[in-house]
PDB file of C-alpha atoms in Angstrom:
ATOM      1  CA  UNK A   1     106.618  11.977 136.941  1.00 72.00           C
ATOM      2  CA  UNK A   2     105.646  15.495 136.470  1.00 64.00           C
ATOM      3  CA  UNK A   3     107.225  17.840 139.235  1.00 64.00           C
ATOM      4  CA  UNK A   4     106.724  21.335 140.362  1.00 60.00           C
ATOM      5  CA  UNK A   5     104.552  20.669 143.605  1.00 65.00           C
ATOM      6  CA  UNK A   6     104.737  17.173 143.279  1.00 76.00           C
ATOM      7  CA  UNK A   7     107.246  14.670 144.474  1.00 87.00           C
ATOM      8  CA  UNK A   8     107.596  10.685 145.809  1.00 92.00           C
ATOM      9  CA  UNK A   9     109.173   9.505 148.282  1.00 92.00           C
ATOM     10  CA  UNK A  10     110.077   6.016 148.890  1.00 92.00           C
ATOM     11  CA  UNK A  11     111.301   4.987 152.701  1.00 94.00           C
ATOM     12  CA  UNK A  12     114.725   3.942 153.463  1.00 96.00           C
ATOM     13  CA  UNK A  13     115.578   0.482 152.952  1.00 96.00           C
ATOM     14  CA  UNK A  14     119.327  -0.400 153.134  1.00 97.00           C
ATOM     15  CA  UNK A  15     119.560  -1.546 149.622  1.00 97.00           C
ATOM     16  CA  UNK A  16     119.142   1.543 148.353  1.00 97.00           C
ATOM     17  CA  UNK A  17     122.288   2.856 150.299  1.00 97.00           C
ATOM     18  CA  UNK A  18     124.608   0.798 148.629  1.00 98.00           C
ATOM     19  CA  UNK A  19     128.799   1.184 148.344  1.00 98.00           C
ATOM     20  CA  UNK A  20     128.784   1.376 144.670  1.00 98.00           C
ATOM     21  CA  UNK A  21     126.166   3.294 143.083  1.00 98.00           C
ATOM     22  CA  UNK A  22     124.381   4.575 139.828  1.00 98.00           C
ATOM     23  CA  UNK A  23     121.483   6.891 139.604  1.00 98.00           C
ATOM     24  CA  UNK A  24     120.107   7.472 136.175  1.00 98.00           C
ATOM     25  CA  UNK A  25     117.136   9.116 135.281  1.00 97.00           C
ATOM     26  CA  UNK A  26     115.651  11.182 131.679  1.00 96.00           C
ATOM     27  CA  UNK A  27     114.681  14.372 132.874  1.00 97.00           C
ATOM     28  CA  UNK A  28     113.023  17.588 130.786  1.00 96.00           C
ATOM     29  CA  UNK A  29     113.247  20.679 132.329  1.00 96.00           C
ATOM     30  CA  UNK A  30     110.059  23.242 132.021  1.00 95.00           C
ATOM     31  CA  UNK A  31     112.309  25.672 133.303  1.00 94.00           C
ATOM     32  CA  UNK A  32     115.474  27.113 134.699  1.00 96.00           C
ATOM     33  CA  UNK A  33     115.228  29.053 138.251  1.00 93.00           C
ATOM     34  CA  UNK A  34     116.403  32.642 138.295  1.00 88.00           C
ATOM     35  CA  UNK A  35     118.264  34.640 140.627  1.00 86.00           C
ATOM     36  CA  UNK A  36     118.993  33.064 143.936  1.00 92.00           C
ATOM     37  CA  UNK A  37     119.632  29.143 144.902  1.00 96.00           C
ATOM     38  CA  UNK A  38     119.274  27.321 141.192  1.00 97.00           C
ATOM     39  CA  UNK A  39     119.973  23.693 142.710  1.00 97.00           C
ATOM     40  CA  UNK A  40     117.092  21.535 142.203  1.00 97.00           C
ATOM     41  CA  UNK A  41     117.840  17.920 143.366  1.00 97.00           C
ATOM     42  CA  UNK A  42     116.223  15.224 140.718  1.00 97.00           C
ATOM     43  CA  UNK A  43     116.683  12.096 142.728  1.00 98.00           C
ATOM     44  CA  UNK A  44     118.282  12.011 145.985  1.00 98.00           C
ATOM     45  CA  UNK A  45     118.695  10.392 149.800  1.00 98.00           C
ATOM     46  CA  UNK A  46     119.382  11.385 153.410  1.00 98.00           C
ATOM     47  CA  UNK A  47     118.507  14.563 153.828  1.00 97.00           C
ATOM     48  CA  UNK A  48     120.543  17.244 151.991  1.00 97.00           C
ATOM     49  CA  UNK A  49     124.228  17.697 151.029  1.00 97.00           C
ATOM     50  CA  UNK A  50     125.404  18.460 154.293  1.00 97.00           C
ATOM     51  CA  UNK A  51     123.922  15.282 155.768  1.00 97.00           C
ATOM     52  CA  UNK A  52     126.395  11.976 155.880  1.00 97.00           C
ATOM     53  CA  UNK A  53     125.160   9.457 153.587  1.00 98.00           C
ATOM     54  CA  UNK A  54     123.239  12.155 151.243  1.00 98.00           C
ATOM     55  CA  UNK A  55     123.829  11.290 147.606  1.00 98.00           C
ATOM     56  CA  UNK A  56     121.821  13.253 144.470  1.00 98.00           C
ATOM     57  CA  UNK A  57     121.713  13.437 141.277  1.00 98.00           C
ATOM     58  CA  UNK A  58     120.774  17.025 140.610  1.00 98.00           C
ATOM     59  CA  UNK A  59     120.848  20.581 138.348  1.00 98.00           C
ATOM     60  CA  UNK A  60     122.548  24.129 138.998  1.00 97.00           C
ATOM     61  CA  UNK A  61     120.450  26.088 136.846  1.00 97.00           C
ATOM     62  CA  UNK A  62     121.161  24.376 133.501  1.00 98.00           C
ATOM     63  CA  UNK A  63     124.165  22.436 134.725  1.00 98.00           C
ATOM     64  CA  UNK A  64     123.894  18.905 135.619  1.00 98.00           C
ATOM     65  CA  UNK A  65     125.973  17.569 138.489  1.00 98.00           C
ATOM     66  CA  UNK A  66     126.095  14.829 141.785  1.00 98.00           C
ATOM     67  CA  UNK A  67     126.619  14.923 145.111  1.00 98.00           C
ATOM     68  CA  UNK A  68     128.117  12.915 148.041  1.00 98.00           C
ATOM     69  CA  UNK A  69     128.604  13.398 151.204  1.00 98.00           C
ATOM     70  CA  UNK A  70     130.926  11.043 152.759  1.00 97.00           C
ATOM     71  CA  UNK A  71     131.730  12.069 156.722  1.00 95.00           C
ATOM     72  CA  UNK A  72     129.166  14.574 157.438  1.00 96.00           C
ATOM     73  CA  UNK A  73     128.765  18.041 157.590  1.00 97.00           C
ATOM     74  CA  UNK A  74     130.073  20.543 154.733  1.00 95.00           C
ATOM     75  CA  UNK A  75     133.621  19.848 155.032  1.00 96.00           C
ATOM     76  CA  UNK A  76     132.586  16.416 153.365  1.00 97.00           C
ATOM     77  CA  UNK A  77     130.756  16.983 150.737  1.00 97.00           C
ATOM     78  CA  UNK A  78     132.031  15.830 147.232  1.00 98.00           C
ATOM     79  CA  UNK A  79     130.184  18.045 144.406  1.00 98.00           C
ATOM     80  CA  UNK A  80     130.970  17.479 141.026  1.00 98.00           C
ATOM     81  CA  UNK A  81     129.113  19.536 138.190  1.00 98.00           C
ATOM     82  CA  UNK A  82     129.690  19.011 134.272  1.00 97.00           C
ATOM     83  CA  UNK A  83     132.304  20.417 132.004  1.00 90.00           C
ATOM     84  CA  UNK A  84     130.693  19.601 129.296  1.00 88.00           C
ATOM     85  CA  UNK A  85     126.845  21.478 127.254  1.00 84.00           C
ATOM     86  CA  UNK A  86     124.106  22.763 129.666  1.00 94.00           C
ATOM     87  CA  UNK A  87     121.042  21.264 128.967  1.00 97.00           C
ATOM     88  CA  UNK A  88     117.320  22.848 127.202  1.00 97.00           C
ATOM     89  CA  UNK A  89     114.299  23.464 128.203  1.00 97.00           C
ATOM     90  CA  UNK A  90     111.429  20.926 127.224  1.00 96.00           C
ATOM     91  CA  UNK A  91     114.000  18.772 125.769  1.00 97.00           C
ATOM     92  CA  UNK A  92     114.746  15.274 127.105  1.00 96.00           C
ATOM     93  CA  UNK A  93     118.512  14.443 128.441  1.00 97.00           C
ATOM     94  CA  UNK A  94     120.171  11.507 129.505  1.00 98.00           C
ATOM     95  CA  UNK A  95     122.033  12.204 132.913  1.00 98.00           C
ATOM     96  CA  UNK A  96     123.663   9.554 135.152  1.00 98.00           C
ATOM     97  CA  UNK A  97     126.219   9.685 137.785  1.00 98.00           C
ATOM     98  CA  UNK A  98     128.397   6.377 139.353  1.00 98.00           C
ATOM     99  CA  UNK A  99     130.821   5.986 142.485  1.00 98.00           C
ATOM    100  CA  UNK A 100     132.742   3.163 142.003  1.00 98.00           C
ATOM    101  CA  UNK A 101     134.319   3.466 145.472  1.00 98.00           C
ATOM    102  CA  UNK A 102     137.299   5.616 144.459  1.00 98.00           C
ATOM    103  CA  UNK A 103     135.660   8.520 141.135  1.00 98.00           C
ATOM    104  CA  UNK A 104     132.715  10.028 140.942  1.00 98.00           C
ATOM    105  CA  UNK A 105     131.758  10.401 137.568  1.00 98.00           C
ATOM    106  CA  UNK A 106     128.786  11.826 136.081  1.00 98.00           C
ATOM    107  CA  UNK A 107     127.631  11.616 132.841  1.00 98.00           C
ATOM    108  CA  UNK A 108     125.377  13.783 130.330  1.00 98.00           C
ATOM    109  CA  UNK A 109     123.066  12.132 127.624  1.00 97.00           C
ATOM    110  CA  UNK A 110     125.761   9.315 127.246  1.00 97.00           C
ATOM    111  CA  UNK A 111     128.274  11.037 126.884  1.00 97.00           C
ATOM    112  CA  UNK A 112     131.145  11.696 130.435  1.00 97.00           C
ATOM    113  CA  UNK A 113     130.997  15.023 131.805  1.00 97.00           C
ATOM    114  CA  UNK A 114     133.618  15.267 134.444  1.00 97.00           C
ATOM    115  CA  UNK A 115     134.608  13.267 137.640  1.00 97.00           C
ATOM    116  CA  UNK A 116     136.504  13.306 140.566  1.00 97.00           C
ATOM    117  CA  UNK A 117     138.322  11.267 142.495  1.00 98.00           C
ATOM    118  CA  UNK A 118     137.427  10.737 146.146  1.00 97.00           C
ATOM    119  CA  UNK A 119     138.804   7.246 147.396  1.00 97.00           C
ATOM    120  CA  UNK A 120     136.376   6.898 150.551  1.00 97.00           C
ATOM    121  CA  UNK A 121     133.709   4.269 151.084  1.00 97.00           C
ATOM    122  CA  UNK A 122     130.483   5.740 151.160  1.00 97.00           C
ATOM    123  CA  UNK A 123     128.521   5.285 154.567  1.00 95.00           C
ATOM    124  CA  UNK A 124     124.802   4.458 154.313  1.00 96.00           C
ATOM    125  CA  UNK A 125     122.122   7.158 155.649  1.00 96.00           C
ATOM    126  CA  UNK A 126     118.690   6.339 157.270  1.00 96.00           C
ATOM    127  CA  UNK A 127     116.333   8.556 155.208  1.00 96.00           C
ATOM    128  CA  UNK A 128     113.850   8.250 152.048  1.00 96.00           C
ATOM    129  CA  UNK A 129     115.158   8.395 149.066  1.00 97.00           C
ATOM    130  CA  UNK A 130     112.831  11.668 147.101  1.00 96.00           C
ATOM    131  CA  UNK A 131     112.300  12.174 143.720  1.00 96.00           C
ATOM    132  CA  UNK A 132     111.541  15.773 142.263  1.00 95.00           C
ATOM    133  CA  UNK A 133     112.803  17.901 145.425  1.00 95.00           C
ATOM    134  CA  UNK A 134     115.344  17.586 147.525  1.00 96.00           C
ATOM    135  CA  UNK A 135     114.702  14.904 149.902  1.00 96.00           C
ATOM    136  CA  UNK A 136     114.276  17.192 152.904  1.00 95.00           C
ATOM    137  CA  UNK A 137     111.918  19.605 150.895  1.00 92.00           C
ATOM    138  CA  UNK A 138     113.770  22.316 150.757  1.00 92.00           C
ATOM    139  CA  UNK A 139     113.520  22.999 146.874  1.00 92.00           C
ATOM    140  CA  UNK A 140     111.448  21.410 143.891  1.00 94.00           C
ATOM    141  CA  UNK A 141     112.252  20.629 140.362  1.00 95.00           C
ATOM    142  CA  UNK A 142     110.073  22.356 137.952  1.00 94.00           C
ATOM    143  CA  UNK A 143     109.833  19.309 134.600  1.00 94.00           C
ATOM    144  CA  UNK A 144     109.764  15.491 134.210  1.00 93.00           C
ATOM    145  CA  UNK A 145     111.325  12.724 135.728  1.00 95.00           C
ATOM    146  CA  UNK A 146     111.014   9.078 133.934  1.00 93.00           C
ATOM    147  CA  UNK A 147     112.925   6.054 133.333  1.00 93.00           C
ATOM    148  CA  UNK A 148     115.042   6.396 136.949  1.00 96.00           C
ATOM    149  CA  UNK A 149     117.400   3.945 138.276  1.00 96.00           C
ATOM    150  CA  UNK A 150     119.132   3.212 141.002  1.00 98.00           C
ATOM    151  CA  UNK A 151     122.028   0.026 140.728  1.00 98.00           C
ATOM    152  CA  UNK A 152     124.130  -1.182 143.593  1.00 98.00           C
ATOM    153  CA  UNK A 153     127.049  -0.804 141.137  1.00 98.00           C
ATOM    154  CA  UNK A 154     128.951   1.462 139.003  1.00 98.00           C
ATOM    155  CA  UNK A 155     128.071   1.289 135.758  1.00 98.00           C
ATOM    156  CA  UNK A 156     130.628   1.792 132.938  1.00 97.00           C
ATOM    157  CA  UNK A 157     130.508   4.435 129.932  1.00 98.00           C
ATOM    158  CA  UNK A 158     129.791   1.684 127.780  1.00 97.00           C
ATOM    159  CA  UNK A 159     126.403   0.991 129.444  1.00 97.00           C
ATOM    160  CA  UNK A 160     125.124   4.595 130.214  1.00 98.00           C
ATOM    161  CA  UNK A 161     125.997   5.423 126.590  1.00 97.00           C
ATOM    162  CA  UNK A 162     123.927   2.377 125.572  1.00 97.00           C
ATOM    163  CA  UNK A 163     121.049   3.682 128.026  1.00 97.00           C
ATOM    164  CA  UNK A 164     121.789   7.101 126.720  1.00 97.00           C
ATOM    165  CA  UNK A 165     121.138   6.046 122.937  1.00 96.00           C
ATOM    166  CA  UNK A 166     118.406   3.846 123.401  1.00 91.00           C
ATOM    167  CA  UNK A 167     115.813   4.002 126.402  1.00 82.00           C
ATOM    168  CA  UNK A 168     114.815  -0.018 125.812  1.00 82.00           C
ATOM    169  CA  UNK A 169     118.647  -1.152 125.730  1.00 88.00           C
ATOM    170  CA  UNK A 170     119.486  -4.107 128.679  1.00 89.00           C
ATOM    171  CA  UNK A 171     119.320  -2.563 132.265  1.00 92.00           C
ATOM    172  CA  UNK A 172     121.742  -5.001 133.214  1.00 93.00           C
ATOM    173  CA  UNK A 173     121.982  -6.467 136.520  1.00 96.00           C
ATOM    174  CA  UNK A 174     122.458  -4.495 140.256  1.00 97.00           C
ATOM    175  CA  UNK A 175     118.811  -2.399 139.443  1.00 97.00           C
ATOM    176  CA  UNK A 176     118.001  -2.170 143.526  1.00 96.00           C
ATOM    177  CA  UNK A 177     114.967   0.440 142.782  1.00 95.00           C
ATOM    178  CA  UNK A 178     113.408   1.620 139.532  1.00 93.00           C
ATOM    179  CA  UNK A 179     110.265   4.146 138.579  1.00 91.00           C
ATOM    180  CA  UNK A 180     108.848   4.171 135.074  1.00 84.00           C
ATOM    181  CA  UNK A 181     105.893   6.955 134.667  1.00 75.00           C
ATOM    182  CA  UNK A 182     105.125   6.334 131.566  1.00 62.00           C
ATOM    183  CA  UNK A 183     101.692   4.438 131.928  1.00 50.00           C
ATOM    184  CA  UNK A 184     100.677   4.623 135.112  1.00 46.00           C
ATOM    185  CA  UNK A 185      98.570   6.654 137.931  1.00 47.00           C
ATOM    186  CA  UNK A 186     100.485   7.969 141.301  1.00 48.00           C
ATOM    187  CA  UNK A 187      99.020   5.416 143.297  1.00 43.00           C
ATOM    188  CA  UNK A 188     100.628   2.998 140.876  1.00 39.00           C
ATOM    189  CA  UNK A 189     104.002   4.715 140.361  1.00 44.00           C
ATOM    190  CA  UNK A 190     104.799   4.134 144.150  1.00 42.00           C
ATOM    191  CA  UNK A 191     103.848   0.433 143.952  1.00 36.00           C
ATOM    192  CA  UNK A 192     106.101  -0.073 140.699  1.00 38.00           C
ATOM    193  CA  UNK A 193     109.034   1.146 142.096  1.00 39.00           C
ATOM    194  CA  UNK A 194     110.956  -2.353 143.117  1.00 39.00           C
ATOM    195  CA  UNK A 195     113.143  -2.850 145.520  1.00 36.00           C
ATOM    196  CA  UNK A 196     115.271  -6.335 145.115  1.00 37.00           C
ATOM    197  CA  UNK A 197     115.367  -6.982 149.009  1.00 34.00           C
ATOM    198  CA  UNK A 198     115.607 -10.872 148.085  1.00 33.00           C
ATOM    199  CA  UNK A 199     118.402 -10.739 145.963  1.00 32.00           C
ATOM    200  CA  UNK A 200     120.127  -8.666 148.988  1.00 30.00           C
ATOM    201  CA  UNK A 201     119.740 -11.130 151.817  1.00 33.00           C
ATOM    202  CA  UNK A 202     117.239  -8.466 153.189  1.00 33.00           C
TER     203      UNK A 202
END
């Protein structure tokens, strides 16, 4: 998915608000905003950060990082960015980020770039889930979006290093939603993305 005007959107469904969750995705940025706001939210749901329910998977300027808001309002937002190297330009990287329940971890091309412990369930929103902006347009990414997943698990370092290393390694199970861009039209990149409702008593 190339971004910079463009984005998708795919309607809420409760299985992709699960309690555990992973969002993965390759991204490659075309470039890094300037002065101002540099947040540009990759994947995301419900609303913004502010919103209850909102979760992303995101960049500060060059600086992955995740967000969760469990409660509501500002006072609840969990924001966790990486400790670890800032990413390129026009260079593909691995990011991922996984609440297991009690941490918040986030990970950079395989590898763990910081967590943070927040022992709260999360609490399921009621909006789309946006790729490419943030899901309440306020800003869009500027680069490429492929390969993104969305589990109803937490994934361990073993895996996301696996998916990190090699894009065709085992998904494994828990994939609720998934987008890959690499073959087909716009039209067809909304139809791909699956959503297991059977498999979730939906």
């Amino acid at each position: 998915l190339a971004t910079g005007s463009n984005h998708l959107d795919l309607s809420h469904a409760a299985p992709l608000d699960p309690a555990s969750i992973t969002v993965e995705a390759w991204v490659k940025s075309a470039e890094f905003p300037g002065g101002g706001d540099a947040r540009r939210w990759l994947v995301n749901k419900n609303s913004n950060e502010g919103v209850q329910g909102h979760y992303a998977l995101m960049l500060d300027r060059d600086r992955p990082g995740a967000y969760l808001n469990i409660g509501g309002g500002k006072e609840n937002v969990f924001a966790l960015w990486s400790d670890g190297p800032r990413l390129q330009t026009n260079r593909w990287h691995h990011l991922a980020f996984t609440y297991d329940g009690t941490r918040l971890r986030l990970f950079v091309d395989g590898q763990p770039a910081g967590e943070t412990r927040i022992e709260r369930p999360r609490v399921a929103g009621s909006s789309p889930v946006t790729l490419g902006r943030r899901q309440d347009g306020y800003s869009y990414f500027r680069g490429s979006l492929d390969e993104v997943r969305l589990y109803d698990r937490a994934l361990d370092p073993a895996e996301v290093s696996a998916h990190a290393t090699d894009p065709g390694s085992p998904e494994g199970p828990g994939v609720v939603a998934r987008w890959d861009f690499n073959t087909l039209s716009d039209a067809e990149q909304e139809a791909e993305c699956e959503i297991d409702e059977e498999a979730h008593g939906q």
